[in-house]
Amino acid sequence: EAGVTQFPSHSVIEKGQTVTLRCDPISGHDNLYWYRRVMGKEIKFLLHFVKESKQDESGMPNNRFLAERTGGTYSTLKVQPAELEDSGVYFCASSQDWQLYNEQFFGPGTRLTVL
Amino acid sequence: TQLLEQSPQFLSIQEGENLTVYCNSSSVFSSLQWYRQEPGEGPVLLVTVVTGGEVKKLKRLTFQFGDARKDSSLHITAAQPGDTGLYLCAGNDYKLSFGAGTTVTVRA
């Protein structure tokens, strides 16, 4: 069974440009999460999809970030326009059920560098 | 404000020694999880603890959850170089709240 995949693995862009990150969850997983780690700090929650619906987007930092999950399969996270403080590693995770003790499976992350 | 504090931040030991990593939370979560992350990869779940006072063992790893369900520890017995990695604790309320992690290096 394929794990969570993310694309690209690395992205280097200039301030003001737009970047789109993609996450393909494990097949059959209805729950998809985005997290990020910036500047060596702890990994922080961004948002949670259940199928194509946004269940919790309380961690989204501002309106420059837009997440979508059309059709309830893969998800994209767009940053427009990117700022220097957006640099970090963006992780995607998926889980099969929406239960308290469910295991979230993480992708390898996308390292974003904004110059 | 960081909810979960991990200590120490770094730990370097010789193969065969024991080590303990601590996680203290300012809040009570539905469960607490421990993850291990290697360079270039995402975190991988090691264990979930739910009940205060719970102890779980995973081969040479022992996980304890405090009675108040706010503190936890990870103890590795006879560490091996393969145990090297970043150990993260996370409070689970559907979404995860992570600590900053403990970087463990086991020297051969």
Short mmCIF file of C-alpha atoms in Angstrom, two decimals, chain B residues 36-95:
data_model
loop_
_atom_site.label_atom_id
_atom_site.label_comp_id
_atom_site.label_asym_id
_atom_site.label_seq_id
_atom_site.Cartn_x
_atom_site.Cartn_y
_atom_site.Cartn_z
CA ARG B 36 9.83 9.25 15.70
CA GLN B 37 11.04 11.23 12.73
CA GLU B 38 14.10 10.61 10.58
CA PRO B 39 15.69 13.17 8.23
CA GLY B 40 13.69 13.71 5.04
CA GLU B 41 10.70 11.79 6.32
CA GLY B 42 7.51 12.55 8.16
CA PRO B 43 6.81 11.56 11.78
CA VAL B 44 5.92 7.91 12.37
CA LEU B 45 3.66 6.92 15.24
CA LEU B 46 5.25 4.82 17.97
CA VAL B 47 2.51 4.65 20.59
CA THR B 48 -0.71 6.20 21.85
CA VAL B 49 -1.36 6.51 25.59
CA VAL B 50 -4.80 7.34 26.88
CA THR B 51 -5.25 6.40 30.53
CA GLY B 52 -3.49 8.10 33.45
CA GLY B 53 -0.80 5.84 34.90
CA GLU B 54 -0.65 3.77 31.72
CA VAL B 55 2.60 2.02 30.81
CA LYS B 56 3.20 0.61 27.34
CA LYS B 57 6.17 -1.34 26.10
CA LEU B 58 7.38 -1.63 22.53
CA LYS B 59 10.46 -3.90 22.51
CA ARG B 60 13.19 -1.81 24.18
CA LEU B 61 10.97 1.29 24.43
CA THR B 62 8.83 1.96 27.51
CA PHE B 63 6.23 4.71 27.54
CA GLN B 64 4.66 6.05 30.71
CA PHE B 65 1.71 8.40 31.09
CA GLY B 66 1.36 10.37 34.31
CA ASP B 67 -1.64 9.98 36.57
CA ALA B 68 -2.80 13.52 35.77
CA ARG B 69 -2.47 12.77 32.03
CA LYS B 70 -0.24 15.80 31.53
CA ASP B 71 3.24 14.28 31.59
CA SER B 72 4.77 11.38 29.77
CA SER B 73 8.15 9.77 29.33
CA LEU B 74 9.87 7.58 26.80
CA HIS B 75 12.60 5.28 28.08
CA ILE B 76 14.91 3.36 25.77
CA THR B 77 16.88 0.46 27.21
CA ALA B 78 20.23 -0.53 25.73
CA ALA B 79 20.06 2.06 22.95
CA GLN B 80 21.30 1.13 19.50
CA PRO B 81 22.48 3.37 16.63
CA GLY B 82 19.21 2.59 14.87
CA ASP B 83 17.39 4.45 17.63
CA THR B 84 18.92 7.71 16.42
CA GLY B 85 16.28 10.21 15.40
CA LEU B 86 13.94 13.00 16.46
CA TYR B 87 11.40 11.94 19.07
CA LEU B 88 8.22 13.96 19.24
CA CYS B 89 5.33 13.91 21.65
CA ALA B 90 1.94 15.16 20.53
CA GLY B 91 -1.37 15.81 22.21
CA ASN B 92 -4.24 14.40 20.21
CA ASP B 93 -7.63 16.08 20.07
CA TYR B 94 -8.25 14.94 16.49
CA LYS B 95 -5.66 17.48 15.41
#
